[in-house]
mmCIF file of C-alpha atoms in Angstrom:
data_model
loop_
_atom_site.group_PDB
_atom_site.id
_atom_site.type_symbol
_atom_site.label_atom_id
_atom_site.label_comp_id
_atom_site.label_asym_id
_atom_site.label_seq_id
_atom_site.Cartn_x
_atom_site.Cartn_y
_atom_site.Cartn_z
ATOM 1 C CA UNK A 266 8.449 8.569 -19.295
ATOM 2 C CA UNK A 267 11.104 5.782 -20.193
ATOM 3 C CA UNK A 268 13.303 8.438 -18.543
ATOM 4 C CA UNK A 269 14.954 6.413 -15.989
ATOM 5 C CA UNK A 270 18.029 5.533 -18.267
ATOM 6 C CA UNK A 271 19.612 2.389 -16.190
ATOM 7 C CA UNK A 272 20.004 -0.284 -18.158
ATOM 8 C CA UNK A 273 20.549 -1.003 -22.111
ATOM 9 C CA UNK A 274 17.108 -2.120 -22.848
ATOM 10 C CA UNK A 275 16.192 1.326 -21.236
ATOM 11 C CA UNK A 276 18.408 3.249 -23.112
ATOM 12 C CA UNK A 277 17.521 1.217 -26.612
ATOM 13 C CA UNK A 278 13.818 1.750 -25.467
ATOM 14 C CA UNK A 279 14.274 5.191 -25.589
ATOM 15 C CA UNK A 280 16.564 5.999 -28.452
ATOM 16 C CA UNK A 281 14.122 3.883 -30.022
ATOM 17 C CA UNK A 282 11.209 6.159 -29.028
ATOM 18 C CA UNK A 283 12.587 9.666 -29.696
ATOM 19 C CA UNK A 284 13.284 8.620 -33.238
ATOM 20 C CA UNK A 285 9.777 7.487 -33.689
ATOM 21 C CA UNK A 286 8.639 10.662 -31.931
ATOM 22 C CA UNK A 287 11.127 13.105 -34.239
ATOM 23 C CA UNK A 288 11.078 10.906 -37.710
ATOM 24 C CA UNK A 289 7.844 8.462 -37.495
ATOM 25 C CA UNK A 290 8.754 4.854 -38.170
ATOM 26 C CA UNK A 291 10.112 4.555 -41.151
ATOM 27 C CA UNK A 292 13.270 6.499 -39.667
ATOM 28 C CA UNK A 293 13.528 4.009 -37.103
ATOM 29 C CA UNK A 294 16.224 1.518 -38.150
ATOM 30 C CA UNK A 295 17.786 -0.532 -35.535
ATOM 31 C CA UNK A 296 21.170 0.969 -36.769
ATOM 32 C CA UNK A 297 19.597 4.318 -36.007
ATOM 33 C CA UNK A 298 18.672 2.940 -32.654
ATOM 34 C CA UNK A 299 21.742 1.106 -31.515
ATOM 35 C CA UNK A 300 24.121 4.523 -32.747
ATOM 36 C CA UNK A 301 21.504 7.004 -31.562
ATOM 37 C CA UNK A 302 21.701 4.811 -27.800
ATOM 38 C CA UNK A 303 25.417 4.898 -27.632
ATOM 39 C CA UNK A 304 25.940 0.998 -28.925
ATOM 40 C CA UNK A 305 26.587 -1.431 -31.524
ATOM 41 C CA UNK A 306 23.628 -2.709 -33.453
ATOM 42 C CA UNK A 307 24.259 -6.600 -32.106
ATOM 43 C CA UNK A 308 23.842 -5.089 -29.068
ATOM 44 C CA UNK A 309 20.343 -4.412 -29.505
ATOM 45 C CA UNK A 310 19.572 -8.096 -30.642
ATOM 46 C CA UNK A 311 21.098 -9.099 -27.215
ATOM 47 C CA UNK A 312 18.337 -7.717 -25.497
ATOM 48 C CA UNK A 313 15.654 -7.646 -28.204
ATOM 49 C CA UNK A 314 14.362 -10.163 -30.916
ATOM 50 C CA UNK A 315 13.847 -7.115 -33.213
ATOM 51 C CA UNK A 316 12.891 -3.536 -33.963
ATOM 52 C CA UNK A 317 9.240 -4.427 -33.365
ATOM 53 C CA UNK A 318 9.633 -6.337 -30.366
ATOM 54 C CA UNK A 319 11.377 -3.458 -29.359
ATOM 55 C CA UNK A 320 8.975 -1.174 -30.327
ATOM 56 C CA UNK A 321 6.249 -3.020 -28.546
ATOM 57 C CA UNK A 322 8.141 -3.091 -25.252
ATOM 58 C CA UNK A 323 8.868 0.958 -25.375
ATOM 59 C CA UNK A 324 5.322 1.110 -25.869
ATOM 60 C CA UNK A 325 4.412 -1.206 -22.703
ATOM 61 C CA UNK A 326 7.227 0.386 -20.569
ATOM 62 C CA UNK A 327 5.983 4.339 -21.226
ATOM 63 C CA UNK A 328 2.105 3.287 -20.990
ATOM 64 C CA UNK A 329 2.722 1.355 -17.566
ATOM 65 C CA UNK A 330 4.737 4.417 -16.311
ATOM 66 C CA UNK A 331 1.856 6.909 -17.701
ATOM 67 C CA UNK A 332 -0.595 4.753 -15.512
ATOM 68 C CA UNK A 333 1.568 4.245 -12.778
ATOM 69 C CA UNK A 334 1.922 7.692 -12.071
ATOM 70 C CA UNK A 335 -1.539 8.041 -12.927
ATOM 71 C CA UNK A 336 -2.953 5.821 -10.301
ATOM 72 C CA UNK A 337 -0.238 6.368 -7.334
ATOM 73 C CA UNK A 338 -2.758 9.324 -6.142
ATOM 74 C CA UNK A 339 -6.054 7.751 -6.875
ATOM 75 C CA UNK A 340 -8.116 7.814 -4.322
ATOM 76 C CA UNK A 341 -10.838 5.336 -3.795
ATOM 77 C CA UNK A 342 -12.592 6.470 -1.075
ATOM 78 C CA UNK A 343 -13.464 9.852 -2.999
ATOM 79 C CA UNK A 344 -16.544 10.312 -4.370
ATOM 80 C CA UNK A 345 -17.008 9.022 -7.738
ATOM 81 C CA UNK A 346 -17.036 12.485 -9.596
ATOM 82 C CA UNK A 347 -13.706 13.516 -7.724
ATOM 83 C CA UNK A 348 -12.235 10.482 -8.647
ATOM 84 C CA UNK A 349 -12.992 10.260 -12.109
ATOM 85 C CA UNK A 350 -11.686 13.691 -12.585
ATOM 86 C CA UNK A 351 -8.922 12.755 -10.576
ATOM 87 C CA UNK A 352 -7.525 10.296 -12.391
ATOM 88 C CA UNK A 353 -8.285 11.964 -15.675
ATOM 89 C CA UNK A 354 -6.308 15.086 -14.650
ATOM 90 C CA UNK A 355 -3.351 12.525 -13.324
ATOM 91 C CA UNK A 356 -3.380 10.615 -16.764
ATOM 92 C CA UNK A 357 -3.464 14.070 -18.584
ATOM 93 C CA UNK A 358 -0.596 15.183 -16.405
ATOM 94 C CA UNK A 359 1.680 12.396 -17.122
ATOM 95 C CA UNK A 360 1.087 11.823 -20.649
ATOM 96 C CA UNK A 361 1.957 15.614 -20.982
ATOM 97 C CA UNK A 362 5.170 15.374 -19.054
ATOM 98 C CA UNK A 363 6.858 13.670 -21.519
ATOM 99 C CA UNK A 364 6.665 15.429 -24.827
ATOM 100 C CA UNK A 365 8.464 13.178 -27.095
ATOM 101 C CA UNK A 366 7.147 10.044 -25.193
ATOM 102 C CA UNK A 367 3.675 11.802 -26.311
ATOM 103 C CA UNK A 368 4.083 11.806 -29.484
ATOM 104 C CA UNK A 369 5.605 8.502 -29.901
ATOM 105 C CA UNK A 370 2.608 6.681 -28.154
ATOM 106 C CA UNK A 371 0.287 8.609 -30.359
ATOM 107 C CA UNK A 372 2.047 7.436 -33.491
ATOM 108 C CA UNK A 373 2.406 4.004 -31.903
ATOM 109 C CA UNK A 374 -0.983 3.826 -31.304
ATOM 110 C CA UNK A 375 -1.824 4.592 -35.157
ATOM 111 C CA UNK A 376 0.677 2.020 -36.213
ATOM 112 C CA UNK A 377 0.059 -1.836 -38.027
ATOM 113 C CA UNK A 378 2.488 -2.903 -34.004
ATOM 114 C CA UNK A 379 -0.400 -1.654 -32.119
ATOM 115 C CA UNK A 380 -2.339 -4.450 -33.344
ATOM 116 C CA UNK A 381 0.708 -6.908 -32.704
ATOM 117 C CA UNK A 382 1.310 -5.520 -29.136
ATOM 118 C CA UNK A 383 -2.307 -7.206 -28.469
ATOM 119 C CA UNK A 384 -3.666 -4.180 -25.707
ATOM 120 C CA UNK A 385 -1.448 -5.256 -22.728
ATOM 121 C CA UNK A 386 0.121 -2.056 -22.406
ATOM 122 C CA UNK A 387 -3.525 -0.821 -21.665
ATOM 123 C CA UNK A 388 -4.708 -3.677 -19.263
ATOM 124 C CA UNK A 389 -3.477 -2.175 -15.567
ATOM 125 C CA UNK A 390 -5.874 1.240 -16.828
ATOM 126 C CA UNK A 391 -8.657 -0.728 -18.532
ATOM 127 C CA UNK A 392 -8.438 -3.115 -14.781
ATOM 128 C CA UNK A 393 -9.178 0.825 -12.678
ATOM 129 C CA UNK A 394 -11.990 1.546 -14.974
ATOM 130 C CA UNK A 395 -13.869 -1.587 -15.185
ATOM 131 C CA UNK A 396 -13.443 -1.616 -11.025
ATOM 132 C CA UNK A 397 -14.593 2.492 -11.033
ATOM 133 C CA UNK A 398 -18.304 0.997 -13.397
ATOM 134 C CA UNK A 399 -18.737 -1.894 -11.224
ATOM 135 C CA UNK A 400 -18.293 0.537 -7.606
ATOM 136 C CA UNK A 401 -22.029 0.411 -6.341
ATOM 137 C CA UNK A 402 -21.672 4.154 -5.246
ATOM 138 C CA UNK A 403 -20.254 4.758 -9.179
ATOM 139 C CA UNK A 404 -22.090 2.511 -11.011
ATOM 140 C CA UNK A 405 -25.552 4.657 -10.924
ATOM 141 C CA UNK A 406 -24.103 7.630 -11.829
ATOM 142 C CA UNK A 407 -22.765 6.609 -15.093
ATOM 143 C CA UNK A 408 -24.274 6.385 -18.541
ATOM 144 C CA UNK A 409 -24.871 2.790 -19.399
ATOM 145 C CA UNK A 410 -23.038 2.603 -22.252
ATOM 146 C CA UNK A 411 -20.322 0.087 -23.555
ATOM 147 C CA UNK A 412 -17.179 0.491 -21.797
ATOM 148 C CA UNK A 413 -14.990 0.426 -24.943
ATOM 149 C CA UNK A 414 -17.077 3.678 -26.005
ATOM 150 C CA UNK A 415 -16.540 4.918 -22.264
ATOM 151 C CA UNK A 416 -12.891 4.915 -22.555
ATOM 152 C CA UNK A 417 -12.717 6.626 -25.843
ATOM 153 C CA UNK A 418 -15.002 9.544 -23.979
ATOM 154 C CA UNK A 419 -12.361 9.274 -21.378
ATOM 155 C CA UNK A 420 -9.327 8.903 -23.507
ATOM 156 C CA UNK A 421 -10.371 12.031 -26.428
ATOM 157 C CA UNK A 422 -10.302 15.037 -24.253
ATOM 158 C CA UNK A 423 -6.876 14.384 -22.837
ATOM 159 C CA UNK A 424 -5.708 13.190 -26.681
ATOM 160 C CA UNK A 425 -7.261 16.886 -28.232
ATOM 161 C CA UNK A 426 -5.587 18.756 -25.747
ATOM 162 C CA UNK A 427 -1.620 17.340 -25.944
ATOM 163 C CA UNK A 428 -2.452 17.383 -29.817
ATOM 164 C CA UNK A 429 -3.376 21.263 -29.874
ATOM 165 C CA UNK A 430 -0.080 21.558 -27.400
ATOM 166 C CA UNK A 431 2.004 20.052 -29.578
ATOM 167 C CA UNK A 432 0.618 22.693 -32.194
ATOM 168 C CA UNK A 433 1.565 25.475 -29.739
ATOM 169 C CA UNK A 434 -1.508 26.239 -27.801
ATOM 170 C CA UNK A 435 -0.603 26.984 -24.095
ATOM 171 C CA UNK A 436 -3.466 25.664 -21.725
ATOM 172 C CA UNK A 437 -4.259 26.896 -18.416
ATOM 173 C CA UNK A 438 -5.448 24.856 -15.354
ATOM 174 C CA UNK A 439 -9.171 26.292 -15.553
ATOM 175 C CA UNK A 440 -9.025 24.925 -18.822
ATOM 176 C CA UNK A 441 -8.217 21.578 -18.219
ATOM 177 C CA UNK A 442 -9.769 21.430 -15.225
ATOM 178 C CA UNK A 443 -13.178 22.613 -18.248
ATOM 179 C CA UNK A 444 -11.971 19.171 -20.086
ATOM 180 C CA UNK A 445 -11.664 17.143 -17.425
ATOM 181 C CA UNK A 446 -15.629 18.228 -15.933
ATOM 182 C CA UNK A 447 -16.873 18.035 -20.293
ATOM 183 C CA UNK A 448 -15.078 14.650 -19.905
ATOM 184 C CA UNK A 449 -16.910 13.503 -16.721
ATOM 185 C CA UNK A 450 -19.771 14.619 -18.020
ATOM 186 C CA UNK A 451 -19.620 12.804 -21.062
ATOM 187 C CA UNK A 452 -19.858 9.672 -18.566
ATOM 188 C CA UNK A 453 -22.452 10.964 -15.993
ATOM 189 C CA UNK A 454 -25.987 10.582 -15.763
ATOM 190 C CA UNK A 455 -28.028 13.607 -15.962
#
């Protein structure tokens, strides 16, 4: 993600996110940025308020990207246990694609800017879930529980298993095909 490397902001956006993804935050000056993108540090200010602003929009740019890809093969007319695990294996897929764009969403996500970026980067995903609970044919097949605690059932699986790669361990596709069922049926009705 944040891989097509066109323009400055695009290039800032993602000097800006393999710092945060090699040193954490505190590493990530916009001197660090501007030198580590190939320009001067006004530069960054010409396309930027600031480092968080910055920050935020890295953030936005690899989650819409993620989700993109995510939902370019979802399939509505699929049954709703096919699509669920569809788009859980597509979102697992893409967030794992990127490595360093991994880790830097993860860290984002821990950060005092999550709060500031205000949950737009999330909005296009949360906008596919809240239409998969309200589908008639979906809709009695799922738990009724709060969607908040629905995504987080959704979101954990995929988060444990690019954590434990990160750490080294080497998954195959019956296994994450296994998460993505133990996801779905975190969500189902039994």
């Amino acid at each position: 993600m944040l891989t097509r490397l066109h323009t400055t902001r695009e290039k800032l956006m993602r000097a800006a996110l393999e710092i945060v993804a090699e040193d954490g935050f505190s590493a990530t000056t916009t001197a660090a940025i501007a030198t580590r993108a190939g320009f001067a540090e006004g530069t960054l200010y010409r396309h930027f308020k600031g480092k968080d602003d910055l920050l935020i929009e890295a953030y936005r740019q690899y989650k819409r990207e993620v989700f993109e890809s995510a939902l370019a093969a979802y399939d509505t007319s699929d049954s709703p246990e096919a699509r669920f695990k569809s788009l859980w294996l597509a979102v697992y897929c893409a967030l794992s694609a990127d490595p360093e764009a991994c880790v830097f969403g993860a860290r984002f996500a821990e950060s005092s800017l999550s709060l500031k970026e205000g949950g737009a980067a999330h909005e296009q995903m949360n906008a596919t879930l809240t239409e998969f609970l309200s589908d008639p044919a979906a809709a009695p097949q799922v738990k009724p529980m709060r969607p908040e605690l629905l995504a987080a059932l959704f979101y954990a699986p995929i988060t444990g298993l690019l954590k434990a790669e990160r750490q080294g361990v080497k998954w195959t596709e019956e296994d994450v095909n296994a998460a993505a069922q133990a996801a779905w049926d975190s969500w189902r009705k039994h």
